[in-house]
PDB file of C-alpha atoms in Angstrom:
ATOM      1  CA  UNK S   1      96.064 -80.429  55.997  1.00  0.00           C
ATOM      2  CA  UNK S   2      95.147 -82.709  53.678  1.00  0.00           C
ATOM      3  CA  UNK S   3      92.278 -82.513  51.029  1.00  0.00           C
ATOM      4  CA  UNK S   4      89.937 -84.847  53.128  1.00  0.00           C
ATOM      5  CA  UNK S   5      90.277 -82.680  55.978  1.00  0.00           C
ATOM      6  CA  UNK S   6      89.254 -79.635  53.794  1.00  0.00           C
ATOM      7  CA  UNK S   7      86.380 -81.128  52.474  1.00  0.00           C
ATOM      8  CA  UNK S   8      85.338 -82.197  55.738  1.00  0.00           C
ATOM      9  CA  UNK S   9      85.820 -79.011  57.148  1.00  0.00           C
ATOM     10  CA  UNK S  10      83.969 -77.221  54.105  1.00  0.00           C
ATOM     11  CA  UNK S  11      81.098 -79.739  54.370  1.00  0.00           C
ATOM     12  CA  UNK S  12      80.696 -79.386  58.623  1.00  0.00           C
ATOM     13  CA  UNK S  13      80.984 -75.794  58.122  1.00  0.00           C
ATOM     14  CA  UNK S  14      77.618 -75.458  56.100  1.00  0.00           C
ATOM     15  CA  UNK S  15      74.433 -75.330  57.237  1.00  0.00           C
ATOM     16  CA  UNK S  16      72.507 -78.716  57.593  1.00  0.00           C
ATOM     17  CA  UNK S  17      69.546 -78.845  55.125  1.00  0.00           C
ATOM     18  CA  UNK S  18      65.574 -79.564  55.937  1.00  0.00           C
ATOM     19  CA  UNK S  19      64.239 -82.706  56.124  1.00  0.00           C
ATOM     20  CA  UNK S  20      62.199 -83.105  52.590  1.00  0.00           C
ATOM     21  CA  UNK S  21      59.684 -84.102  54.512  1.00  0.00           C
ATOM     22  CA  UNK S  22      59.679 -80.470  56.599  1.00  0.00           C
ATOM     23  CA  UNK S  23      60.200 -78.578  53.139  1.00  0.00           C
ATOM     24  CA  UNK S  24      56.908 -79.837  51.533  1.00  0.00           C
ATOM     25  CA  UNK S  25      55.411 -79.034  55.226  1.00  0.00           C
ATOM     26  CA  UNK S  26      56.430 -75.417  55.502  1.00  0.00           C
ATOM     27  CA  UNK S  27      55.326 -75.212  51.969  1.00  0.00           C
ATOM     28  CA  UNK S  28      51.803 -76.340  52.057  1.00  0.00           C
ATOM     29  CA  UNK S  29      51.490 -74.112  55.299  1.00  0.00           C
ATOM     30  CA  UNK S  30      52.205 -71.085  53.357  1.00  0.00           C
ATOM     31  CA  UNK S  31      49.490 -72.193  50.414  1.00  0.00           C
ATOM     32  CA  UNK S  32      47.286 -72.967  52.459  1.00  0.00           C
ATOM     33  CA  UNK S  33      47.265 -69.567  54.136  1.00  0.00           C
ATOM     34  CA  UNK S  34      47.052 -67.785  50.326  1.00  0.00           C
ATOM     35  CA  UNK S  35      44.087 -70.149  49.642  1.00  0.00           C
ATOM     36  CA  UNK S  36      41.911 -68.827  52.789  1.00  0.00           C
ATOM     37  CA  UNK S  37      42.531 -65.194  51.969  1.00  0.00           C
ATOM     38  CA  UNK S  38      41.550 -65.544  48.299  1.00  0.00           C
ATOM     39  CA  UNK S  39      38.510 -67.467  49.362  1.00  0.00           C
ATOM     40  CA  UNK S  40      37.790 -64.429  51.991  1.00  0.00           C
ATOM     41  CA  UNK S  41      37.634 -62.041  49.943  1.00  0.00           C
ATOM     42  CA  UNK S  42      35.876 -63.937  47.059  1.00  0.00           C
ATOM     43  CA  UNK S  43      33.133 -64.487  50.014  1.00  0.00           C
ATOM     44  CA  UNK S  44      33.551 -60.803  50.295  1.00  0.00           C
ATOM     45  CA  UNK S  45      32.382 -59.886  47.213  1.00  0.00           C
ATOM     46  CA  UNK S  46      29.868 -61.947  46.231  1.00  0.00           C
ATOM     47  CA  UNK S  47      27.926 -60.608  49.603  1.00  0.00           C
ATOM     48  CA  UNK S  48      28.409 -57.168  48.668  1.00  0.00           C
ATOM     49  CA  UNK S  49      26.989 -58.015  45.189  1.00  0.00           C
ATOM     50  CA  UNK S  50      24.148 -60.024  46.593  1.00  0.00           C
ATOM     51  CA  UNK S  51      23.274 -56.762  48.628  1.00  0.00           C
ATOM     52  CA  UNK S  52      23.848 -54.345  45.554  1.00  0.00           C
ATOM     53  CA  UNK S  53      21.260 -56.165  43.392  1.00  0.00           C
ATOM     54  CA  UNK S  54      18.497 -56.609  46.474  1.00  0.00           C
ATOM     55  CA  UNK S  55      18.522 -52.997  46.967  1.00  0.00           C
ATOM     56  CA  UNK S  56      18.003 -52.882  43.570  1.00  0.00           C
ATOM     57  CA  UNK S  57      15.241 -54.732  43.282  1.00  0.00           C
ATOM     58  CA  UNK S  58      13.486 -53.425  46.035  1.00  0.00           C
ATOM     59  CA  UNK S  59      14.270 -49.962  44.445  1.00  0.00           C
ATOM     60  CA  UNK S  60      12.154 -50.889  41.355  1.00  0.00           C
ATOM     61  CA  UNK S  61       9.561 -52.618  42.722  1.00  0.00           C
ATOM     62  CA  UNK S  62       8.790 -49.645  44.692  1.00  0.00           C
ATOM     63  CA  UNK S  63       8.581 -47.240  41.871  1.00  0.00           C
ATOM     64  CA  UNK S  64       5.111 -47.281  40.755  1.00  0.00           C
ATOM     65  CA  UNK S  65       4.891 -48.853  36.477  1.00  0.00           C
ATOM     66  CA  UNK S  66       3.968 -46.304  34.033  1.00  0.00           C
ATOM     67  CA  UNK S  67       1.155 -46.620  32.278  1.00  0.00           C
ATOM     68  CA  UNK S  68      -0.173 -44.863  29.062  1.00  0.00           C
ATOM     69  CA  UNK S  69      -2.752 -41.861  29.965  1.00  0.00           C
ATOM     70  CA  UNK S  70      -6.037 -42.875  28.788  1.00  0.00           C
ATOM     71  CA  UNK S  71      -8.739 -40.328  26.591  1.00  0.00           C
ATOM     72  CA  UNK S  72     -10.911 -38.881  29.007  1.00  0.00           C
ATOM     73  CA  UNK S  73     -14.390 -39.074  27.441  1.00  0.00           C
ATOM     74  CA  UNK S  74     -15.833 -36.193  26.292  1.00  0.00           C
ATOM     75  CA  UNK S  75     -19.293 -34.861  27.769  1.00  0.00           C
ATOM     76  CA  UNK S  76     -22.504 -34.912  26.327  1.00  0.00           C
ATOM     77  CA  UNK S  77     -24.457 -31.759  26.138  1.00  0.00           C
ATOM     78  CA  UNK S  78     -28.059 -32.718  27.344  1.00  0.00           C
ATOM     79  CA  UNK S  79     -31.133 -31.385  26.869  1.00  0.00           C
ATOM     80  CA  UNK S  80     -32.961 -29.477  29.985  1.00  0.00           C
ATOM     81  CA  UNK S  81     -36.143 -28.750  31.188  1.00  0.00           C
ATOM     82  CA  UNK S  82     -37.425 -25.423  30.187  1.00  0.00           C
ATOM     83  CA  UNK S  83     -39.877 -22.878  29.112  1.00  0.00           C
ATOM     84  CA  UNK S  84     -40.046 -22.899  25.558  1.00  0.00           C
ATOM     85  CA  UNK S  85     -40.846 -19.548  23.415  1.00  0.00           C
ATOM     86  CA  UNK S  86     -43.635 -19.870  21.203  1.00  0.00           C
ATOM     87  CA  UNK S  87     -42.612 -19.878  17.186  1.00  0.00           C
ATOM     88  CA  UNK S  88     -43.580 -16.921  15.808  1.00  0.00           C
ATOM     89  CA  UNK S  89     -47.355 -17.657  13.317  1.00  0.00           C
ATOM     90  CA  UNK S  90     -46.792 -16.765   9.649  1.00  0.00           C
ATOM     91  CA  UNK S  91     -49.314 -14.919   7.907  1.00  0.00           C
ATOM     92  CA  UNK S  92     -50.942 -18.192   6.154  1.00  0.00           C
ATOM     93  CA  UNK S  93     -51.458 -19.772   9.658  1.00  0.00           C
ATOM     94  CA  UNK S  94     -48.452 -21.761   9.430  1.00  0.00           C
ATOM     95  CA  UNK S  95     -45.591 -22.236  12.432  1.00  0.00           C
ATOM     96  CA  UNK S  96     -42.305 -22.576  11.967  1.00  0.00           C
ATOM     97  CA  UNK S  97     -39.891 -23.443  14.371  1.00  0.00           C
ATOM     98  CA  UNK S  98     -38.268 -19.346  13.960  1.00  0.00           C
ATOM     99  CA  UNK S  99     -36.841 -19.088  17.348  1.00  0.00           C
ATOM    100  CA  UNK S 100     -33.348 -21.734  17.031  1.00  0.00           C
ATOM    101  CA  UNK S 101     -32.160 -20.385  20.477  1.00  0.00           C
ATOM    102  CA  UNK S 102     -35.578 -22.032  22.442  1.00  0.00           C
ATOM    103  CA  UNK S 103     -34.810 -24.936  24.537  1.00  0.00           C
ATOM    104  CA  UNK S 104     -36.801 -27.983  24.158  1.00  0.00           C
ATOM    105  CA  UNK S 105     -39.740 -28.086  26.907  1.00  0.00           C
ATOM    106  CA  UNK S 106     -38.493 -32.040  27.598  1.00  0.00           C
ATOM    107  CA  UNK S 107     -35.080 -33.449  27.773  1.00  0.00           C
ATOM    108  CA  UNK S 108     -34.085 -35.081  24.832  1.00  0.00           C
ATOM    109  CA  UNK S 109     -32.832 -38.495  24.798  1.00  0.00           C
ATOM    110  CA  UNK S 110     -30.303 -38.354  22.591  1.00  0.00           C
ATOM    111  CA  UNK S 111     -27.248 -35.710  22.987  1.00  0.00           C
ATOM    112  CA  UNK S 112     -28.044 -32.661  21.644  1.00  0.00           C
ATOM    113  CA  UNK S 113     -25.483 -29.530  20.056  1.00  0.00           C
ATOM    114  CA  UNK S 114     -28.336 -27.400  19.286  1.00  0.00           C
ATOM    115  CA  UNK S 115     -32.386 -27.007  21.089  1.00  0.00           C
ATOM    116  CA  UNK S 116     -34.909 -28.409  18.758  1.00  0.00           C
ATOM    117  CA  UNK S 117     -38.116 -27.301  18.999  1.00  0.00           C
ATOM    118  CA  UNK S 118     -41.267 -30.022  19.371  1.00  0.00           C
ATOM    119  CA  UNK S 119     -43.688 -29.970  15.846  1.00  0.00           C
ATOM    120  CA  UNK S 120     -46.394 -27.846  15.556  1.00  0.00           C
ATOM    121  CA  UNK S 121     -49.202 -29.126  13.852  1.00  0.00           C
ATOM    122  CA  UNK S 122     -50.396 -27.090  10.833  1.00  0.00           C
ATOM    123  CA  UNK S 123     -54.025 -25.648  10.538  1.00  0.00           C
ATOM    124  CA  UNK S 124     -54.146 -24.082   6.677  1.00  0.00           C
ATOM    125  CA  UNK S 125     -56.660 -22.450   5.124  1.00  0.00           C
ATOM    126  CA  UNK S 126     -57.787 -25.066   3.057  1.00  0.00           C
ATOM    127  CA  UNK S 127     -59.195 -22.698   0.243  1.00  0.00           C
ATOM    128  CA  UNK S 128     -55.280 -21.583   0.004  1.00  0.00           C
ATOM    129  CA  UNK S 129     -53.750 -23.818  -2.258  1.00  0.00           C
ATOM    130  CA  UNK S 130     -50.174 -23.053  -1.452  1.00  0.00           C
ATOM    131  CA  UNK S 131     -50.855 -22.875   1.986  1.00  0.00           C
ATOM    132  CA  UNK S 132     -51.979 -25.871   1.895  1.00  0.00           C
ATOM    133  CA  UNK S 133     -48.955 -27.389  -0.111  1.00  0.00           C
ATOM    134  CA  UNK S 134     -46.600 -25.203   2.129  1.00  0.00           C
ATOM    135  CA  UNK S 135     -48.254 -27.157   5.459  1.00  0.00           C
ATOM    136  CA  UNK S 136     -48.015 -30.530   4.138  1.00  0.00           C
ATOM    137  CA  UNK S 137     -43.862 -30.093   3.296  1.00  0.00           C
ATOM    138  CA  UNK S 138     -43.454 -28.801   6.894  1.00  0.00           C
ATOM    139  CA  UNK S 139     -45.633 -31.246   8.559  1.00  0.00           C
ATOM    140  CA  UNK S 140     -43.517 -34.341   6.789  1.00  0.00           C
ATOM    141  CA  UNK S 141     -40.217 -32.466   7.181  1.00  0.00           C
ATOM    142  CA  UNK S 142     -40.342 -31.919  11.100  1.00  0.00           C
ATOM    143  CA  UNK S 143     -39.483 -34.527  13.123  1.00  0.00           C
ATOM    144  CA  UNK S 144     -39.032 -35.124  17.286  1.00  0.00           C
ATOM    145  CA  UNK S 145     -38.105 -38.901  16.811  1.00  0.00           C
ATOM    146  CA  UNK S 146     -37.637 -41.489  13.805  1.00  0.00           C
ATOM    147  CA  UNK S 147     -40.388 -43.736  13.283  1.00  0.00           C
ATOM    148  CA  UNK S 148     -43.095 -40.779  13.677  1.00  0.00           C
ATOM    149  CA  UNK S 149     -44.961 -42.062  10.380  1.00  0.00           C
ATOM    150  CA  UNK S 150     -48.238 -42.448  12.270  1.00  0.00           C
ATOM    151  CA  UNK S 151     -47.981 -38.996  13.972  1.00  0.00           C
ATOM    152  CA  UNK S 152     -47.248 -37.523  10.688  1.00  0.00           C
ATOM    153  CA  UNK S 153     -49.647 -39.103   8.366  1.00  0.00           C
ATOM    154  CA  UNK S 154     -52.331 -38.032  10.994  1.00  0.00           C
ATOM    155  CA  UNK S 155     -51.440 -34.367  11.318  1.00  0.00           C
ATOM    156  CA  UNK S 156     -51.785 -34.329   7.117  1.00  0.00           C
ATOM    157  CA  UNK S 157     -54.650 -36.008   6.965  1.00  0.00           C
ATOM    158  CA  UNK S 158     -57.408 -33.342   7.078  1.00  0.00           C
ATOM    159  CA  UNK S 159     -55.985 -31.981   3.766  1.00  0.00           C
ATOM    160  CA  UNK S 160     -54.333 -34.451   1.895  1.00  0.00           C
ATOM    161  CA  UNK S 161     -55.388 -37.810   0.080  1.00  0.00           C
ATOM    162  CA  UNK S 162     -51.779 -39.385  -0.774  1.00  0.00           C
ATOM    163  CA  UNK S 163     -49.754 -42.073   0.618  1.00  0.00           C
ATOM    164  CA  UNK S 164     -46.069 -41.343   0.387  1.00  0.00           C
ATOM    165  CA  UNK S 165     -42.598 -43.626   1.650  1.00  0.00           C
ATOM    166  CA  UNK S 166     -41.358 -42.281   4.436  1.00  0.00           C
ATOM    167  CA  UNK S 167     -38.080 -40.940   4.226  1.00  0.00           C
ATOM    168  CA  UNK S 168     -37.456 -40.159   7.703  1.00  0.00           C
ATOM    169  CA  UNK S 169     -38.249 -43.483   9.339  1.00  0.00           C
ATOM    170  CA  UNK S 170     -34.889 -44.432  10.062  1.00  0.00           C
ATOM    171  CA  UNK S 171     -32.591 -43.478  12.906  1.00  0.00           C
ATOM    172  CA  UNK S 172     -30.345 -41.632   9.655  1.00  0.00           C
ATOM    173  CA  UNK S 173     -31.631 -40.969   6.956  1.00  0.00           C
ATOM    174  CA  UNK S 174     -30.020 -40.739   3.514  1.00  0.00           C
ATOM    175  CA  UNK S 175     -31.119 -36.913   3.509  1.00  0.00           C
ATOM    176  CA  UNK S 176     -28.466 -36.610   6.475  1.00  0.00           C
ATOM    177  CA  UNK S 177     -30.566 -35.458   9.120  1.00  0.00           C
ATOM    178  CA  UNK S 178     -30.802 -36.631  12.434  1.00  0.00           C
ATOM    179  CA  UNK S 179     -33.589 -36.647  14.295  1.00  0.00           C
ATOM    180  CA  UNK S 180     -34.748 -34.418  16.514  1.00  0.00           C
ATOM    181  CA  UNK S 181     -35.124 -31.936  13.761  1.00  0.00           C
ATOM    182  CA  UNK S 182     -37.127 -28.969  12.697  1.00  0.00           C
ATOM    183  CA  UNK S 183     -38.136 -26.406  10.296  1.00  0.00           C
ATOM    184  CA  UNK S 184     -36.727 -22.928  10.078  1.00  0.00           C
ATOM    185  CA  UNK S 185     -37.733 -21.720   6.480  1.00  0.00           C
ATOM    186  CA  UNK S 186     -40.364 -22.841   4.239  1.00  0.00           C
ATOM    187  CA  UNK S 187     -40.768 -21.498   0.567  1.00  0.00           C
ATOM    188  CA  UNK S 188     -42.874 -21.711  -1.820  1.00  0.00           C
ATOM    189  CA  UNK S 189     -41.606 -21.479  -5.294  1.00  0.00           C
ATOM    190  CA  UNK S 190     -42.817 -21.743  -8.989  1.00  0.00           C
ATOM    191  CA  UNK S 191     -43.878 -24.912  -9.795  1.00  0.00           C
ATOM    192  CA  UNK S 192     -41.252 -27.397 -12.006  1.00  0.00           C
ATOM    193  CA  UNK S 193     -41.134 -27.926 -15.682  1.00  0.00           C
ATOM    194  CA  UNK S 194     -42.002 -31.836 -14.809  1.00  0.00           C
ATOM    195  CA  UNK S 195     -45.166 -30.871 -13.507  1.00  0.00           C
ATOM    196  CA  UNK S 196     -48.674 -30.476 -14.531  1.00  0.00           C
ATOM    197  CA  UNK S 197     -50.018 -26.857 -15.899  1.00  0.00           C
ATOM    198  CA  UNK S 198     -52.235 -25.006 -13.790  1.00  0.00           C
ATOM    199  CA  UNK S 199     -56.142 -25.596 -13.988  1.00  0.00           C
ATOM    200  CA  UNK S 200     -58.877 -24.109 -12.303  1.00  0.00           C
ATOM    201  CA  UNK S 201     -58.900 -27.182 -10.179  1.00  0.00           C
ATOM    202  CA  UNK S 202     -55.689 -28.493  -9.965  1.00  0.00           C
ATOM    203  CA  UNK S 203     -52.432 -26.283  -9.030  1.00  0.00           C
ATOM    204  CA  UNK S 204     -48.809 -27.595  -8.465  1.00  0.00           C
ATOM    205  CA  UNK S 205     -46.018 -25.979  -7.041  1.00  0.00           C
ATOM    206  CA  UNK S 206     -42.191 -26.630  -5.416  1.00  0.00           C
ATOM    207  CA  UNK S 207     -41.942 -25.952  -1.657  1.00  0.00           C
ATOM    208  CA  UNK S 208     -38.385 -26.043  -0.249  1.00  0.00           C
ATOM    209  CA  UNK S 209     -37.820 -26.706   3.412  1.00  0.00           C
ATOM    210  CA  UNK S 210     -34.794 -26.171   5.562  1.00  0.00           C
ATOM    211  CA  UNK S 211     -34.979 -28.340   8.537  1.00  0.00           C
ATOM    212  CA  UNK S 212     -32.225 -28.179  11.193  1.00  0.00           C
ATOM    213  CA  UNK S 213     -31.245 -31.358  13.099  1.00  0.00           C
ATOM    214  CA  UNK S 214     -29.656 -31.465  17.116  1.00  0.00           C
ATOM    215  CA  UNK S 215     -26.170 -31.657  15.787  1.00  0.00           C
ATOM    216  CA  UNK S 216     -26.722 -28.282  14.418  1.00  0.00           C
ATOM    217  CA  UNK S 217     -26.434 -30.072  10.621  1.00  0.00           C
ATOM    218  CA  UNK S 218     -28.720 -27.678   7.860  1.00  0.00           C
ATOM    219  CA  UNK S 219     -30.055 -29.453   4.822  1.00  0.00           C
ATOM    220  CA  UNK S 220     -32.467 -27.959   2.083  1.00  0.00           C
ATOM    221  CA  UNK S 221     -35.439 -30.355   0.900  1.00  0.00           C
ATOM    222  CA  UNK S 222     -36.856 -29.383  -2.241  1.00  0.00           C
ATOM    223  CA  UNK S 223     -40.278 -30.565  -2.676  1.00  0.00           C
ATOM    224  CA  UNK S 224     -42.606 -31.236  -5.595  1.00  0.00           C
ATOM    225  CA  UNK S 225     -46.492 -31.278  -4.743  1.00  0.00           C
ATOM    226  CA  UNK S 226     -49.406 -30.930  -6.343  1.00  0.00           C
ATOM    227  CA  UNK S 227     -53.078 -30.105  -5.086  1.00  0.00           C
ATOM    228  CA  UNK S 228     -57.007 -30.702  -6.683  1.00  0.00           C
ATOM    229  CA  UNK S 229     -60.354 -28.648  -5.673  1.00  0.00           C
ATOM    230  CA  UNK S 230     -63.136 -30.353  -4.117  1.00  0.00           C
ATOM    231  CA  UNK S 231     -66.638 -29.442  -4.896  1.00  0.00           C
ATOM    232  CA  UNK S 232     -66.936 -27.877  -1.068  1.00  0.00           C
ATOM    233  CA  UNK S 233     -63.816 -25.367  -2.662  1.00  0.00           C
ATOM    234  CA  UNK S 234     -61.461 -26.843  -0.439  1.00  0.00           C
ATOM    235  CA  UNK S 235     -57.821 -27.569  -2.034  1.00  0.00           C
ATOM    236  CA  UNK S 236     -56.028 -31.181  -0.912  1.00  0.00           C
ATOM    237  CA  UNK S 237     -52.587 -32.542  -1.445  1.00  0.00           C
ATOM    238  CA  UNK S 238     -53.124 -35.309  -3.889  1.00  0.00           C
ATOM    239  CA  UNK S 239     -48.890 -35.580  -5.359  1.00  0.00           C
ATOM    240  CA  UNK S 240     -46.087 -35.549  -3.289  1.00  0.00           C
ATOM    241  CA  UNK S 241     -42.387 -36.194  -4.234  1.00  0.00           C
ATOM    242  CA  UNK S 242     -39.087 -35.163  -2.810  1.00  0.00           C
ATOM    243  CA  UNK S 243     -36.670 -34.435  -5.541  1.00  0.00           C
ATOM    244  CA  UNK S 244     -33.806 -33.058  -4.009  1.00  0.00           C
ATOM    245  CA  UNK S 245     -31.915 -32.151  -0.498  1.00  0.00           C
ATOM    246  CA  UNK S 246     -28.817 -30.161  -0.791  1.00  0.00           C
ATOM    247  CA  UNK S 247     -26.485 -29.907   2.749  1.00  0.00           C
ATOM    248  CA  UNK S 248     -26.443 -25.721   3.941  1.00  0.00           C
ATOM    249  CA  UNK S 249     -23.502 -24.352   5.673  1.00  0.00           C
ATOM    250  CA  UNK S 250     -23.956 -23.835   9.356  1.00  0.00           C
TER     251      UNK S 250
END
């Protein structure tokens, strides 16, 4: 044999080779089926993701936002309608407001802590001088409103001849009372070293006052007054000044 015939017969013998048209073919069959699967499952995923964060969302917009708690406001304690005790006289014919547990006999129109007790008006015995002096500090120092100048100045009038500022005539005043407010104690003391001597006519003396206001606040007013003798015998406040007012522990 010679060594055409074996190369023939080596060349018949193998297997005859693909078209290179049917190799690219087969090829871009098989890439083409690896592209749809990737795509598939990509697909896949991004639905199950879409559906994850929906259910999410609807998750939180159903859960109700939280919201600070807010102060609740605090009640006022009003004043109501009831029988009111009568203060108890004192033995110059002056009333003090001596019972602190009465209840007003009107509501009061502001809030109230404490009951305050309406004025009484005073009815001294005029040939008294410090009963006289001791009326006019509790008469000026008792107050059921602000702005009761009129009122006051009125109830005085009968015995006393003096025109004085008001220090009560504001909503606060500097004193730190509030009103509604009202005398529990009235004293009267010695009078000062800045006032007059004693005459037959003319007396002076220091009254201090504790008044109590709704908000249960105590403050002492120290008073300086000073009364004159009319020919009929009858003593009238003719000085007035307020000198101090000290705060008193409730």
């Amino acid at each position: 044999m010679s060594d055409h015939e074996i190369f023939d017969e080596l060349t018949s013998e193998q297997p005859a080779r693909p078209a290179p048209r049917q190799r690219v073919r087969g090829g871009g069959g098989r890439l083409n089926l690896n592209a749809r699967w990737v795509v598939a499952v990509l697909l896949a995923a991004v639905v199950l993701a879409g559906t994850f964060f929906v259910q999410s969302f609807s998750q939180r917009q159903a859960q109700p936002s939280a919201s600070p708690s807010l102060a609740v406001p605090q009640g006022t304690v009003g004043g109501g309608e009831s029988a009111i005790d009568s203060p108890a006289p004192t033995g110059d014919g002056l009333t003090l407001g001596t019972n602190p547990n009465a209840v007003e006999a009107r509501p009061s129109a502001r809030a109230s802590v404490v009951p305050i007790e309406a004025p009484v008006r005073q009815n001294p015995d005029r040939s008294d001088p410090e009963a006289v002096m001791k009326a006019w500090a509790v008469t000026w120092s008792w107050r059921e409103r602000p702005q009761e100048s009129a009122r006051v100045a009125e109830w005085v009038e009968p015995f006393s001849d003096t025109h004085v500022p008001d220090a009560f005539a504001t909503a606060e005043p500097v004193v730190g009372v509030q009103a509604p407010f009202m005398v529990t104690d009235a004293q009267v003391l010695p009078r000062s070293k800045n006032q007059g001597i004693d005459t037959d006519f003319r007396k002076s003396r220091v009254v201090r006052v504790t008044v109590r206001d709704h908000r249960n606040v105590q403050v002492v007013l120290t008073w300086e007054l000073t009364t004159l003798q009319d020919e009929a015998g009858q003593w009238m406040v003719t000085d007035v000044s307020m000198t101090a007012w000290e705060g008193v522990p409730s």
